[in-house]
Amino acid sequence: GGNSQIVRVDSPLEYEILGQTIDDAVGEAFDKCSKMMGLGYPGGPIVDRLAKEGDPLRFRFSKPHIPGLDYSFSGIKTSLLYFVRDQMALDPEFMEKNKADICASFQKALIDILMDKLVKAAKHTGIKQITIGGGVSANSGLRARIEEEGRKRGWTTFLPEFKFTTDNAAMIAIAGWFHYQNGERASLDVVIRLHAGFNHLLQVAGDALHWTCPQIRCGVGMGALKHHIGAGDAQLFFNSLANSIYRTVTVMDQVHGEKQNRILSIRKRN
């Protein structure tokens, strides 16, 4: 999070960062635009929705001139700030009257910045398989532009389903799977730190057990848990549970080498 990058991916475990932002991420620029206009948070979906109703050519915002494949989005945020400030001084109703056009024009400027560098990177590397990821990959304007450029330039484009454009466990799971398949293992002194809510931890623990040993299905009630160990100890319990799951699976995997031979031993630590 908090970054915008162009990455060359040769395999799931081989990649090279070709360019990245030197200041703010593009998602922050969307959020800043929305906040400045009093539209709410997160700004990306709101700006995207209003942009569909506006004229993307109505207003112009200054774009950065950064050499190479790096990005910069701090300047365009400042450009928007000064533009709105100056126009509001002339007409206090300006923003309300023109919010759709402002959003459409600002979104187009951000997409232009992203696409200019992406096109340059594709030409430089000769790569024609292009994909996008992260929260801003849900933006309808960017998705349409990627497909348009793909048709024009002979790219094969891959756009994630909307449910995979935000932070999700599938990102971490698939990354871990590729490292696992590559034979990589963490040491047994690794500590797992969980920051989710109690109910979510219950679900995660049950799912983890069931995935590793399908014959096991956990059903732990939150009320019963609090009654027996108290809410204050619940976090410690589930940290212990997560560590036990991880360490036991790791040991069994190293000993037996096959998923079907794993045996879980879960215990509460006092």
XYZ file of C-alpha atoms in Angstrom:
270
model
C 0.000 0.000 0.000
C 0.962 3.644 -0.382
C 2.901 3.029 -3.586
C 2.425 2.943 -7.344
C 4.804 0.767 -9.303
C 5.560 -0.691 -12.707
C 6.870 -4.202 -12.176
C 8.325 -6.658 -14.652
C 7.242 -10.163 -13.657
C 9.100 -13.089 -15.197
C 7.626 -15.663 -12.808
C 5.712 -15.567 -9.515
C 9.054 -15.404 -7.695
C 11.051 -13.337 -10.197
C 10.215 -9.679 -10.629
C 11.899 -6.337 -11.053
C 10.591 -2.890 -10.152
C 11.052 -0.726 -13.247
C 9.496 2.420 -11.842
C 7.612 3.686 -8.812
C 6.296 6.836 -7.244
C 8.839 9.201 -5.739
C 6.237 10.721 -3.417
C 2.525 9.906 -3.204
C 0.604 6.960 -4.605
C -2.118 7.436 -7.199
C -4.695 6.143 -4.713
C -3.765 8.961 -2.346
C -4.367 11.450 -5.143
C -7.917 10.119 -5.593
C -8.494 10.306 -1.840
C -7.128 13.856 -1.664
C -9.406 14.992 -4.482
C -12.442 13.551 -2.730
C -11.480 15.004 0.647
C -10.807 18.430 -0.831
C -14.244 18.444 -2.378
C -15.951 17.098 0.739
C -17.086 13.932 -1.014
C -16.037 11.307 1.524
C -13.601 8.437 1.954
C -12.338 6.286 0.321
C -12.167 8.713 -2.539
C -11.488 6.380 -5.464
C -14.995 4.932 -5.904
C -16.632 8.324 -5.335
C -14.475 10.142 -7.872
C -14.957 7.291 -10.335
C -18.740 7.452 -9.994
C -18.908 11.221 -10.480
C -16.388 11.097 -13.334
C -18.842 9.020 -15.353
C -21.231 11.970 -15.261
C -18.663 14.644 -16.168
C -16.584 15.948 -19.059
C -12.959 14.751 -18.801
C -11.801 17.520 -21.156
C -13.434 20.394 -19.289
C -10.461 21.267 -17.058
C -6.716 20.725 -17.275
C -4.300 19.958 -14.470
C -0.525 20.181 -14.635
C 1.282 16.870 -15.037
C 4.761 16.066 -13.714
C 7.803 15.628 -15.934
C 9.711 12.883 -14.159
C 12.494 11.152 -16.116
C 12.490 7.408 -16.613
C 9.588 5.267 -15.445
C 9.042 6.799 -12.005
C 5.814 8.505 -10.999
C 4.976 11.631 -9.030
C 1.509 12.614 -7.859
C 2.181 15.337 -5.298
C 2.281 18.092 -7.912
C -1.058 17.276 -9.485
C -2.697 17.292 -6.052
C -1.321 20.800 -5.513
C -2.565 21.806 -8.956
C -6.080 20.686 -8.032
C -5.897 22.504 -4.703
C -4.933 25.839 -6.270
C -7.444 25.426 -9.087
C -10.355 24.838 -6.715
C -9.211 27.625 -4.388
C -9.000 30.179 -7.192
C -12.303 29.217 -8.757
C -14.120 29.233 -5.422
C -12.844 32.764 -4.794
C -14.648 33.840 -7.957
C -17.759 31.723 -7.423
C -18.459 30.067 -4.041
C -20.790 27.621 -5.805
C -18.190 26.593 -8.376
C -17.312 23.215 -6.863
C -20.902 22.144 -6.346
C -21.854 23.203 -9.885
C -18.865 21.472 -11.498
C -17.972 18.535 -9.252
C -18.641 15.914 -11.936
C -16.439 17.718 -14.482
C -13.709 18.274 -11.874
C -13.689 14.582 -10.986
C -13.717 13.497 -14.636
C -10.888 15.871 -15.573
C -8.770 15.003 -12.549
C -9.291 11.276 -13.067
C -8.276 11.584 -16.719
C -5.092 13.401 -15.716
C -4.169 10.647 -13.246
C -4.866 7.922 -15.796
C -2.789 9.791 -18.394
C 0.156 9.832 -15.983
C -0.185 6.115 -15.298
C -0.599 5.154 -18.944
C 2.213 7.325 -20.293
C 4.733 5.457 -18.137
C 3.146 2.060 -18.762
C 3.308 2.529 -22.526
C 6.922 3.638 -22.230
C 7.771 0.576 -20.116
C 6.065 -1.786 -22.558
C 8.021 -0.303 -25.462
C 11.295 -0.463 -23.540
C 10.908 -4.099 -22.491
C 8.966 -5.414 -25.478
C 6.472 -7.008 -23.080
C 2.917 -7.281 -24.361
C 1.253 -9.095 -21.457
C -0.096 -6.338 -19.221
C -2.048 -6.480 -15.975
C -2.965 -4.076 -13.198
C -3.513 -4.641 -9.478
C -4.345 -2.852 -6.259
C -7.253 -0.662 -5.258
C -7.028 1.703 -8.224
C -7.360 -1.250 -10.612
C -11.084 -1.076 -9.769
C -11.318 2.339 -11.427
C -13.551 2.053 -14.481
C -11.691 4.731 -16.404
C -8.328 3.014 -15.942
C -9.751 -0.381 -16.850
C -11.286 1.008 -20.045
C -8.039 2.768 -20.957
C -5.973 -0.389 -20.403
C -8.255 -2.321 -22.731
C -8.218 0.484 -25.298
C -4.425 0.695 -25.309
C -4.262 -3.092 -25.451
C -6.316 -3.224 -28.630
C -4.300 -0.405 -30.144
C -0.874 -1.832 -29.256
C -1.488 -5.574 -29.507
C -1.266 -6.201 -25.767
C -2.815 -9.143 -23.993
C -4.442 -7.499 -20.985
C -5.524 -9.084 -17.725
C -7.957 -7.208 -15.496
C -8.703 -8.620 -12.026
C -12.255 -9.251 -10.923
C -13.505 -6.410 -8.741
C -13.484 -8.622 -5.643
C -9.716 -9.018 -6.057
C -8.893 -5.329 -6.458
C -8.866 -4.554 -2.738
C -6.675 -5.989 -0.001
C -7.648 -9.631 0.448
C -6.317 -12.836 1.901
C -6.045 -14.437 -1.553
C -3.083 -12.138 -2.334
C -1.141 -13.419 0.652
C -2.271 -17.018 0.244
C -1.186 -17.320 -3.385
C 2.146 -15.621 -2.680
C 2.764 -18.046 0.184
C 1.777 -20.982 -2.008
C 4.359 -20.141 -4.670
C 7.086 -19.786 -2.038
C 5.967 -23.094 -0.533
C 6.088 -24.811 -3.920
C 9.603 -23.440 -4.325
C 10.677 -25.302 -1.200
C 10.943 -22.268 1.053
C 10.157 -22.712 4.764
C 10.225 -20.286 7.668
C 12.225 -21.104 10.781
C 10.372 -22.413 13.812
C 11.071 -19.280 15.849
C 8.814 -17.148 13.642
C 6.105 -15.297 15.544
C 2.683 -14.735 13.995
C 1.038 -11.468 14.945
C -2.694 -11.236 14.410
C -4.548 -7.925 14.462
C -8.051 -9.008 13.435
C -11.147 -9.016 15.613
C -11.993 -11.968 17.823
C -14.820 -13.310 15.658
C -12.590 -13.172 12.590
C -9.835 -14.999 14.462
C -12.298 -17.742 15.347
C -13.216 -18.175 11.694
C -9.588 -18.091 10.561
C -8.586 -20.696 13.138
C -11.452 -23.000 12.149
C -10.781 -22.588 8.430
C -7.058 -23.188 8.918
C -7.715 -26.406 10.795
C -10.266 -27.620 8.273
C -8.029 -26.787 5.297
C -5.036 -28.595 6.752
C -6.976 -31.588 8.073
C -10.378 -31.767 6.327
C -11.682 -34.238 8.896
C -11.463 -31.525 11.572
C -14.138 -28.859 11.770
C -13.907 -26.270 14.557
C -16.964 -24.673 16.045
C -16.031 -22.365 18.900
C -18.567 -19.890 20.258
C -17.313 -16.423 21.098
C -19.563 -16.270 24.164
C -18.178 -19.534 25.486
C -14.630 -18.391 24.842
C -15.089 -15.168 26.796
C -16.818 -17.048 29.584
C -14.004 -19.539 30.011
C -10.886 -17.439 29.496
C -12.091 -13.838 29.472
C -11.915 -11.317 26.637
C -8.561 -10.042 27.866
C -6.901 -13.422 27.306
C -8.571 -14.130 23.981
C -5.883 -12.375 21.944
C -3.137 -14.317 23.705
C -5.038 -17.526 23.159
C -5.408 -17.022 19.440
C -1.817 -15.879 18.991
C -0.857 -19.120 20.676
C -3.311 -21.050 18.523
C -1.985 -19.520 15.321
C 1.614 -20.234 16.332
C 0.712 -23.805 17.244
C -0.995 -24.364 13.903
C 1.924 -22.904 11.998
C 4.653 -24.709 13.920
C 2.925 -28.076 13.971
C 2.131 -27.974 10.261
C 5.696 -26.907 9.501
C 7.172 -29.716 11.576
C 4.834 -32.348 10.172
C 5.507 -31.127 6.655
C 9.239 -31.384 7.177
C 8.875 -34.874 8.672
C 6.313 -36.373 6.312
C 6.495 -34.123 3.287
C 2.860 -34.609 2.315
C -0.290 -32.784 3.302
C -2.325 -35.929 3.971
C 0.156 -37.067 6.618
C -0.080 -33.914 8.715
C -1.342 -34.177 12.259
C -2.307 -31.083 14.158
C -1.809 -30.772 17.864
C -3.485 -27.637 19.135
C -3.124 -26.679 22.728
C -3.868 -23.665 24.886
C -0.794 -22.072 26.410
C -1.060 -20.893 30.010
